Structure formats: C-alpha cells, structure tokens
mmCIF file of C-alpha atoms in Angstrom:
data_model
loop_
_atom_site.group_PDB
_atom_site.id
_atom_site.type_symbol
_atom_site.label_atom_id
_atom_site.label_comp_id
_atom_site.label_asym_id
_atom_site.label_seq_id
_atom_site.Cartn_x
_atom_site.Cartn_y
_atom_site.Cartn_z
ATOM 1 C CA UNK R 1 -20.863 3.735 8.225
ATOM 2 C CA UNK R 2 -19.661 1.489 10.671
ATOM 3 C CA UNK R 3 -19.216 -2.234 10.825
ATOM 4 C CA UNK R 4 -19.527 -3.633 14.272
ATOM 5 C CA UNK R 5 -16.781 -6.482 13.798
ATOM 6 C CA UNK R 6 -18.722 -8.503 16.552
ATOM 7 C CA UNK R 7 -22.352 -8.814 15.387
ATOM 8 C CA UNK R 8 -21.741 -7.093 11.944
ATOM 9 C CA UNK R 9 -24.255 -4.914 12.739
ATOM 10 C CA UNK R 10 -23.622 -1.365 10.221
ATOM 11 C CA UNK R 11 -24.338 1.629 12.407
ATOM 12 C CA UNK R 12 -23.865 5.593 11.932
ATOM 13 C CA UNK R 13 -22.307 7.129 15.153
ATOM 14 C CA UNK R 14 -19.068 9.250 16.292
ATOM 15 C CA UNK R 15 -17.634 6.056 18.621
ATOM 16 C CA UNK R 16 -16.916 2.758 18.112
ATOM 17 C CA UNK R 17 -19.456 1.206 20.663
ATOM 18 C CA UNK R 18 -22.330 -1.019 18.688
ATOM 19 C CA UNK R 19 -26.133 -0.048 19.219
ATOM 20 C CA UNK R 20 -27.089 -4.302 18.953
ATOM 21 C CA UNK R 21 -24.555 -5.829 20.647
ATOM 22 C CA UNK R 22 -22.906 -3.513 23.218
ATOM 23 C CA UNK R 23 -18.842 -4.690 22.067
ATOM 24 C CA UNK R 24 -16.223 -1.871 21.507
ATOM 25 C CA UNK R 25 -12.574 -2.662 20.170
ATOM 26 C CA UNK R 26 -10.097 -3.035 22.615
ATOM 27 C CA UNK R 27 -7.076 -0.977 22.195
ATOM 28 C CA UNK R 28 -3.559 -1.768 21.379
ATOM 29 C CA UNK R 29 -0.919 -0.033 22.430
ATOM 30 C CA UNK R 30 -2.406 3.536 21.554
ATOM 31 C CA UNK R 31 -4.336 2.525 18.721
ATOM 32 C CA UNK R 32 -7.864 1.126 18.156
ATOM 33 C CA UNK R 33 -7.572 -2.566 17.279
ATOM 34 C CA UNK R 34 -10.222 -4.945 15.199
ATOM 35 C CA UNK R 35 -7.751 -7.874 14.644
ATOM 36 C CA UNK R 36 -6.004 -7.778 17.791
ATOM 37 C CA UNK R 37 -4.931 -11.849 17.729
ATOM 38 C CA UNK R 38 -3.497 -10.842 14.427
ATOM 39 C CA UNK R 39 -1.586 -7.648 15.468
ATOM 40 C CA UNK R 40 1.664 -9.815 16.860
ATOM 41 C CA UNK R 41 2.230 -12.000 13.987
ATOM 42 C CA UNK R 42 1.548 -13.262 10.488
ATOM 43 C CA UNK R 43 2.148 -15.210 7.655
ATOM 44 C CA UNK R 44 2.612 -11.632 5.635
ATOM 45 C CA UNK R 45 5.223 -10.434 6.641
ATOM 46 C CA UNK R 46 7.889 -9.540 9.252
ATOM 47 C CA UNK R 47 7.450 -7.104 11.458
ATOM 48 C CA UNK R 48 10.716 -7.108 12.147
ATOM 49 C CA UNK R 49 11.678 -5.348 9.324
ATOM 50 C CA UNK R 50 9.999 -2.091 10.741
ATOM 51 C CA UNK R 51 13.118 -0.308 12.441
ATOM 52 C CA UNK R 52 14.805 -0.615 8.985
ATOM 53 C CA UNK R 53 12.556 0.321 6.954
ATOM 54 C CA UNK R 54 11.940 2.921 9.208
ATOM 55 C CA UNK R 55 15.092 4.395 8.316
ATOM 56 C CA UNK R 56 15.572 3.602 5.283
ATOM 57 C CA UNK R 57 12.684 4.603 3.372
ATOM 58 C CA UNK R 58 12.973 8.770 3.356
ATOM 59 C CA UNK R 59 16.420 8.405 1.518
ATOM 60 C CA UNK R 60 16.101 5.285 -0.885
ATOM 61 C CA UNK R 61 15.322 6.591 -4.330
ATOM 62 C CA UNK R 62 12.653 3.753 -5.018
ATOM 63 C CA UNK R 63 10.324 5.320 -2.232
ATOM 64 C CA UNK R 64 10.837 8.699 -2.834
ATOM 65 C CA UNK R 65 9.734 8.393 -5.934
ATOM 66 C CA UNK R 66 6.897 5.461 -5.306
ATOM 67 C CA UNK R 67 5.848 8.034 -3.319
ATOM 68 C CA UNK R 68 5.859 11.110 -6.074
ATOM 69 C CA UNK R 69 3.869 8.936 -8.405
ATOM 70 C CA UNK R 70 0.871 8.232 -5.887
ATOM 71 C CA UNK R 71 0.645 12.018 -5.091
ATOM 72 C CA UNK R 72 0.231 12.384 -8.726
ATOM 73 C CA UNK R 73 -2.534 9.838 -8.920
ATOM 74 C CA UNK R 74 -3.922 11.447 -6.155
ATOM 75 C CA UNK R 75 -3.960 14.902 -7.623
ATOM 76 C CA UNK R 76 -5.488 13.652 -10.713
ATOM 77 C CA UNK R 77 -7.514 10.700 -10.864
ATOM 78 C CA UNK R 78 -9.091 11.825 -7.349
ATOM 79 C CA UNK R 79 -9.353 15.952 -7.431
ATOM 80 C CA UNK R 80 -12.247 16.463 -5.012
ATOM 81 C CA UNK R 81 -11.580 13.367 -3.022
ATOM 82 C CA UNK R 82 -12.076 14.816 0.976
ATOM 83 C CA UNK R 83 -10.863 11.680 2.891
ATOM 84 C CA UNK R 84 -8.206 8.574 2.433
ATOM 85 C CA UNK R 85 -7.474 5.830 3.576
ATOM 86 C CA UNK R 86 -3.870 3.773 3.570
ATOM 87 C CA UNK R 87 -4.011 -0.061 4.444
ATOM 88 C CA UNK R 88 -0.904 -2.118 5.036
ATOM 89 C CA UNK R 89 0.545 1.740 6.110
ATOM 90 C CA UNK R 90 3.973 0.257 7.308
ATOM 91 C CA UNK R 91 5.880 3.225 9.005
ATOM 92 C CA UNK R 92 3.831 5.972 7.832
ATOM 93 C CA UNK R 93 6.322 6.451 5.019
ATOM 94 C CA UNK R 94 3.151 7.347 2.280
ATOM 95 C CA UNK R 95 0.832 9.015 4.649
ATOM 96 C CA UNK R 96 3.740 11.245 5.817
ATOM 97 C CA UNK R 97 4.078 12.827 1.704
ATOM 98 C CA UNK R 98 0.369 12.617 1.869
ATOM 99 C CA UNK R 99 0.292 14.991 5.106
ATOM 100 C CA UNK R 100 2.495 17.502 3.778
ATOM 101 C CA UNK R 101 1.271 18.354 0.003
ATOM 102 C CA UNK R 102 -2.309 17.529 0.237
ATOM 103 C CA UNK R 103 -2.931 18.798 4.088
ATOM 104 C CA UNK R 104 -6.925 19.101 2.885
ATOM 105 C CA UNK R 105 -7.072 15.173 2.932
ATOM 106 C CA UNK R 106 -8.435 13.296 6.556
ATOM 107 C CA UNK R 107 -6.626 10.810 6.929
ATOM 108 C CA UNK R 108 -6.727 7.392 7.791
ATOM 109 C CA UNK R 109 -4.067 4.824 7.938
ATOM 110 C CA UNK R 110 -4.271 1.022 9.034
ATOM 111 C CA UNK R 111 -1.963 -1.722 9.698
ATOM 112 C CA UNK R 112 -2.164 -5.279 11.087
ATOM 113 C CA UNK R 113 1.378 -5.374 12.952
ATOM 114 C CA UNK R 114 1.329 -3.159 15.804
ATOM 115 C CA UNK R 115 5.100 -2.440 15.690
ATOM 116 C CA UNK R 116 4.544 -0.462 12.407
ATOM 117 C CA UNK R 117 1.651 2.072 13.822
ATOM 118 C CA UNK R 118 4.628 2.690 16.231
ATOM 119 C CA UNK R 119 7.165 4.152 14.085
ATOM 120 C CA UNK R 120 3.854 5.331 11.980
ATOM 121 C CA UNK R 121 3.090 7.080 15.370
ATOM 122 C CA UNK R 122 5.662 8.823 15.272
ATOM 123 C CA UNK R 123 5.422 10.281 11.283
ATOM 124 C CA UNK R 124 2.386 11.597 11.205
ATOM 125 C CA UNK R 125 1.152 14.563 12.658
ATOM 126 C CA UNK R 126 -2.945 14.357 11.880
ATOM 127 C CA UNK R 127 -3.749 10.956 10.770
ATOM 128 C CA UNK R 128 -5.919 8.575 12.375
ATOM 129 C CA UNK R 129 -4.196 4.894 13.006
ATOM 130 C CA UNK R 130 -6.054 1.796 13.654
ATOM 131 C CA UNK R 131 -5.234 -1.744 13.427
ATOM 132 C CA UNK R 132 -6.893 -4.452 10.884
ATOM 133 C CA UNK R 133 -7.230 -6.772 8.942
ATOM 134 C CA UNK R 134 -7.138 -6.007 5.746
ATOM 135 C CA UNK R 135 -9.544 -8.591 4.917
ATOM 136 C CA UNK R 136 -11.812 -7.520 7.036
ATOM 137 C CA UNK R 137 -12.581 -3.804 6.963
ATOM 138 C CA UNK R 138 -15.119 -2.989 9.303
ATOM 139 C CA UNK R 139 -16.613 0.700 6.884
ATOM 140 C CA UNK R 140 -19.285 0.626 4.791
ATOM 141 C CA UNK R 141 -18.902 3.306 1.889
ATOM 142 C CA UNK R 142 -16.447 5.859 4.343
ATOM 143 C CA UNK R 143 -13.718 7.078 1.928
ATOM 144 C CA UNK R 144 -13.409 8.666 -1.107
ATOM 145 C CA UNK R 145 -9.767 7.522 -1.647
ATOM 146 C CA UNK R 146 -8.471 3.465 -0.693
ATOM 147 C CA UNK R 147 -5.033 3.080 -0.523
ATOM 148 C CA UNK R 148 -2.997 0.150 -0.774
ATOM 149 C CA UNK R 149 0.723 0.202 -1.979
ATOM 150 C CA UNK R 150 2.903 -2.749 -2.137
ATOM 151 C CA UNK R 151 0.629 -4.296 0.251
ATOM 152 C CA UNK R 152 -1.414 -7.093 -1.753
ATOM 153 C CA UNK R 153 0.975 -9.098 -2.388
ATOM 154 C CA UNK R 154 1.451 -10.216 1.363
ATOM 155 C CA UNK R 155 -1.998 -11.184 1.562
ATOM 156 C CA UNK R 156 -2.909 -14.813 0.090
ATOM 157 C CA UNK R 157 -6.961 -13.048 -0.468
ATOM 158 C CA UNK R 158 -5.892 -10.611 -2.228
ATOM 159 C CA UNK R 159 -9.708 -11.256 -3.816
ATOM 160 C CA UNK R 160 -11.367 -10.877 -0.601
ATOM 161 C CA UNK R 161 -9.086 -7.725 0.014
ATOM 162 C CA UNK R 162 -10.462 -6.224 -2.937
ATOM 163 C CA UNK R 163 -14.176 -6.474 -2.296
ATOM 164 C CA UNK R 164 -13.466 -5.248 1.105
ATOM 165 C CA UNK R 165 -12.487 -2.193 -0.201
ATOM 166 C CA UNK R 166 -14.960 -1.582 -3.058
ATOM 167 C CA UNK R 167 -17.232 -2.283 0.050
ATOM 168 C CA UNK R 168 -15.364 1.157 1.933
ATOM 169 C CA UNK R 169 -14.736 3.188 -1.037
ATOM 170 C CA UNK R 170 -17.762 5.704 -1.242
ATOM 171 C CA UNK R 171 -19.752 5.415 -4.626
ATOM 172 C CA UNK R 172 -17.846 7.821 -7.098
ATOM 173 C CA UNK R 173 -14.356 7.319 -5.437
ATOM 174 C CA UNK R 174 -11.897 4.881 -6.288
ATOM 175 C CA UNK R 175 -8.139 3.149 -5.255
ATOM 176 C CA UNK R 176 -5.049 3.076 -6.252
ATOM 177 C CA UNK R 177 -2.045 0.340 -6.324
ATOM 178 C CA UNK R 178 0.755 -0.341 -6.705
ATOM 179 C CA UNK R 179 2.497 -4.080 -6.468
ATOM 180 C CA UNK R 180 5.696 -5.617 -7.380
ATOM 181 C CA UNK R 181 4.989 -6.816 -11.610
ATOM 182 C CA UNK R 182 6.046 -9.905 -13.590
ATOM 183 C CA UNK R 183 6.930 -13.651 -12.561
ATOM 184 C CA UNK R 184 9.564 -13.737 -14.097
ATOM 185 C CA UNK R 185 11.690 -11.412 -11.857
ATOM 186 C CA UNK R 186 10.752 -13.152 -8.847
ATOM 187 C CA UNK R 187 13.834 -13.514 -6.538
ATOM 188 C CA UNK R 188 14.726 -14.321 -3.320
ATOM 189 C CA UNK R 189 13.696 -10.234 -2.241
ATOM 190 C CA UNK R 190 10.804 -11.485 -2.708
ATOM 191 C CA UNK R 191 11.081 -15.018 -1.135
ATOM 192 C CA UNK R 192 12.321 -12.665 2.300
ATOM 193 C CA UNK R 193 9.265 -10.064 1.896
ATOM 194 C CA UNK R 194 7.441 -12.916 1.949
ATOM 195 C CA UNK R 195 5.298 -12.293 -0.962
ATOM 196 C CA UNK R 196 2.827 -14.848 -2.403
ATOM 197 C CA UNK R 197 3.127 -13.501 -5.867
ATOM 198 C CA UNK R 198 4.673 -11.379 -8.374
ATOM 199 C CA UNK R 199 1.583 -9.892 -10.870
ATOM 200 C CA UNK R 200 0.824 -10.518 -14.535
ATOM 201 C CA UNK R 201 -1.261 -6.887 -15.287
ATOM 202 C CA UNK R 202 -4.219 -8.616 -16.957
ATOM 203 C CA UNK R 203 -4.734 -10.743 -13.805
ATOM 204 C CA UNK R 204 -5.205 -7.730 -11.213
ATOM 205 C CA UNK R 205 -7.185 -6.269 -14.005
ATOM 206 C CA UNK R 206 -9.785 -9.366 -13.936
ATOM 207 C CA UNK R 207 -9.497 -9.336 -9.756
ATOM 208 C CA UNK R 208 -10.515 -5.502 -9.934
ATOM 209 C CA UNK R 209 -13.612 -6.320 -12.388
ATOM 210 C CA UNK R 210 -14.493 -8.844 -10.625
ATOM 211 C CA UNK R 211 -14.460 -6.455 -7.317
ATOM 212 C CA UNK R 212 -16.930 -4.518 -9.054
ATOM 213 C CA UNK R 213 -14.145 -1.843 -9.749
ATOM 214 C CA UNK R 214 -13.948 0.244 -13.030
ATOM 215 C CA UNK R 215 -10.315 0.617 -14.112
ATOM 216 C CA UNK R 216 -9.262 3.285 -15.423
ATOM 217 C CA UNK R 217 -5.503 3.642 -15.402
ATOM 218 C CA UNK R 218 -2.340 0.916 -15.588
ATOM 219 C CA UNK R 219 1.191 1.894 -16.102
ATOM 220 C CA UNK R 220 4.215 0.059 -14.741
ATOM 221 C CA UNK R 221 6.403 1.693 -13.028
ATOM 222 C CA UNK R 222 10.439 0.963 -12.448
ATOM 223 C CA UNK R 223 10.706 0.635 -15.981
ATOM 224 C CA UNK R 224 13.939 2.312 -17.261
ATOM 225 C CA UNK R 225 15.493 1.001 -14.603
ATOM 226 C CA UNK R 226 14.085 -2.428 -15.385
ATOM 227 C CA UNK R 227 17.581 -3.794 -17.063
ATOM 228 C CA UNK R 228 19.012 -3.410 -13.814
ATOM 229 C CA UNK R 229 16.223 -4.266 -11.953
ATOM 230 C CA UNK R 230 17.038 -7.866 -13.706
ATOM 231 C CA UNK R 231 20.853 -7.531 -13.722
ATOM 232 C CA UNK R 232 20.549 -7.369 -9.869
ATOM 233 C CA UNK R 233 18.037 -9.892 -9.768
ATOM 234 C CA UNK R 234 19.656 -12.612 -11.675
ATOM 235 C CA UNK R 235 22.887 -12.194 -9.011
ATOM 236 C CA UNK R 236 21.015 -12.313 -6.297
ATOM 237 C CA UNK R 237 20.765 -15.702 -7.469
ATOM 238 C CA UNK R 238 23.933 -16.575 -8.551
ATOM 239 C CA UNK R 239 24.943 -15.457 -4.966
ATOM 240 C CA UNK R 240 21.865 -17.168 -3.438
ATOM 241 C CA UNK R 241 23.951 -18.710 -0.617
ATOM 242 C CA UNK R 242 25.268 -14.972 0.480
ATOM 243 C CA UNK R 243 21.926 -12.876 -0.274
ATOM 244 C CA UNK R 244 21.713 -10.350 1.586
ATOM 245 C CA UNK R 245 18.140 -8.615 1.819
ATOM 246 C CA UNK R 246 19.005 -4.805 1.861
ATOM 247 C CA UNK R 247 22.033 -4.217 -0.390
ATOM 248 C CA UNK R 248 18.530 -2.792 -2.856
ATOM 249 C CA UNK R 249 17.845 -0.923 0.360
ATOM 250 C CA UNK R 250 20.927 0.487 1.275
ATOM 251 C CA UNK R 251 21.728 2.552 -2.142
ATOM 252 C CA UNK R 252 22.921 6.182 -0.865
ATOM 253 C CA UNK R 253 25.486 8.971 -2.829
ATOM 254 C CA UNK R 254 25.595 9.832 -6.227
ATOM 255 C CA UNK R 255 24.120 6.209 -7.148
ATOM 256 C CA UNK R 256 21.276 6.982 -5.631
ATOM 257 C CA UNK R 257 20.446 10.276 -6.217
ATOM 258 C CA UNK R 258 20.883 9.464 -10.127
ATOM 259 C CA UNK R 259 18.797 6.310 -9.900
ATOM 260 C CA UNK R 260 16.140 8.720 -8.413
ATOM 261 C CA UNK R 261 15.936 11.433 -10.823
ATOM 262 C CA UNK R 262 15.865 8.507 -13.926
ATOM 263 C CA UNK R 263 12.468 7.943 -11.774
ATOM 264 C CA UNK R 264 11.767 11.852 -12.078
ATOM 265 C CA UNK R 265 11.786 11.803 -15.867
ATOM 266 C CA UNK R 266 10.009 8.544 -15.819
ATOM 267 C CA UNK R 267 7.354 9.965 -13.599
ATOM 268 C CA UNK R 268 6.849 13.068 -15.591
ATOM 269 C CA UNK R 269 6.258 10.707 -18.938
ATOM 270 C CA UNK R 270 3.917 8.802 -17.157
ATOM 271 C CA UNK R 271 1.780 11.945 -16.076
ATOM 272 C CA UNK R 272 1.867 13.019 -20.245
ATOM 273 C CA UNK R 273 -0.050 10.147 -20.717
ATOM 274 C CA UNK R 274 2.782 7.342 -20.946
ATOM 275 C CA UNK R 275 1.820 3.703 -19.416
ATOM 276 C CA UNK R 276 4.169 1.286 -19.613
ATOM 277 C CA UNK R 277 3.765 -1.938 -20.809
ATOM 278 C CA UNK R 278 6.615 -3.812 -18.731
ATOM 279 C CA UNK R 279 8.384 -2.711 -15.332
ATOM 280 C CA UNK R 280 9.103 -3.748 -12.132
ATOM 281 C CA UNK R 281 5.907 -2.373 -10.230
ATOM 282 C CA UNK R 282 2.209 -1.858 -11.564
ATOM 283 C CA UNK R 283 0.213 1.605 -10.874
ATOM 284 C CA UNK R 284 -3.767 0.895 -10.992
ATOM 285 C CA UNK R 285 -6.007 3.442 -10.726
ATOM 286 C CA UNK R 286 -10.107 2.304 -10.472
ATOM 287 C CA UNK R 287 -13.096 4.242 -9.787
ATOM 288 C CA UNK R 288 -16.425 2.727 -8.066
ATOM 289 C CA UNK R 289 -19.230 2.159 -10.715
#
C-alpha cells in the first residue's frame, strides 16, 4: 500500500497520483522522487564517492564477499519471498547480484542521492529505482524483505529508519541489515565515510526490538580478518596527515584473491550455523512479528 508524501493518505493503486489530495511525486533525472530536496546533498554521505565505488566494488574482496553473504541470508531466511526493497542502494552493486542469483524476486531500490541512481540504472535491468529518504518510506506492508547494507550508520535517526522499515515490511516478512561494528575500531575511514557510529551488537538488537522486530540471526563477519583490519586502522591513525581514504578499496592482485578466499571460508562457517562474536561488520536478520 502507498502513502501519499503530501497528505499521508493510504491508497492502493498502480500509479502515485493521490486520490485524496491529487498530489503526484515528481520525477528527478528519470526516477520517481519522494524527497527531491535531499537528492543533491545530505550530511550522511559524500556523493562524489559514487564514481569510485562504481569502479571498484565489483573487484574488491569485501564487496564481493558481502554480496554472497546477503544472497545466502535471503535464500535461507526468506525462501518464499517475492518482493525485495534495498534502502540506500548506491550504485546498485548488491541489487545486481540479487537480480542474477535470485531472478524470481521483484526488486526495488531506493537511494537518497540521485547521483547514485545514475550508476544503479546502468547496472540493473529490471529493478524499479526511486529517490527516497529512508526516514520517510512511503509504503505500508509492501515488501517481503527490506535490506539496508551499510546504510544505517550514515543516518543519525537510525531508530526512525527501523520503524519505517517495520511499517513497510509485510507481516511474516523481515529485514536484513549489515552495519560496521565495534566503536573501538573507529578510524579516519569512518570519518571520511560520514558515519555517525559503529554499532555495538546489543544496542542494535535493542533498537530492532523497540521497532517491533523479532531478531532471528546475528553474526559478526570479517572476523577472521579482524587482526589485519585492526592493524590497518592503527596504521591509519599513525599516518593521519597522509591518510588515503581509498587504500582499503584498492587492494588488487593475489592479496585481494587471498582475502576473498578467507571470507569464503568464513561465510561457509556462518552457513553451517556458527555466529562469530566479533568482527569488522555485523549481519542481522529480523522478522516482522
């Protein structure tokens, strides 16, 4: 069901013309826009990073491994799902993997920055894309699954986003989240990425329960590589004046392959039921009660 962004009337029809107030959301650079005033600027991210991400995501071990973990979570925890929404889809790298590996899903992708949607549009063949503020999702019980992958940390009002995700998820459906973990891992990489926080597992669980969700799986990932990550972050602190924000994205060649294989082993252990207590990131799956 749709919610009119103007008068908040609830309605069920194919188009977005509100039958109560007559409002129709505008199109911005070819995409339906629910928050056009935020499409070019926001405190939570630097949109100038999209070209670099679009170039590096498909090659980088971390993005590739995270995609495989997300696809596993969808298959395992939501085998009957038919509809999927990604919040903060960026350049569309995750949705591209979902289109390829889960072709039965009807996918939608939202992004607050119209610049990100430009790149996503190039990657995706059948996903519906729109510009949206995650704090004001204009749907009620519309999607079987909603995903937010390294997005919540960019939004100061993360509890509001979780409530909105609960509202927009169908009863019996749920959400999948990935977030950066452990405040003690905070570094210039987080500052550069405009993060508001790195999460503590129990804090996120409390927020999810407050929003109405039932948490069914929590595991850290990038756990086996945590010592290397910690060394990298400490090295960043020692070279603060010469910090290169792209250095962790530009790992190439044999090292990139080795790190990807290590995370393949880690994912295999997660699929067997092992939940890692610590790691650079956190995966959470929760159902709508």
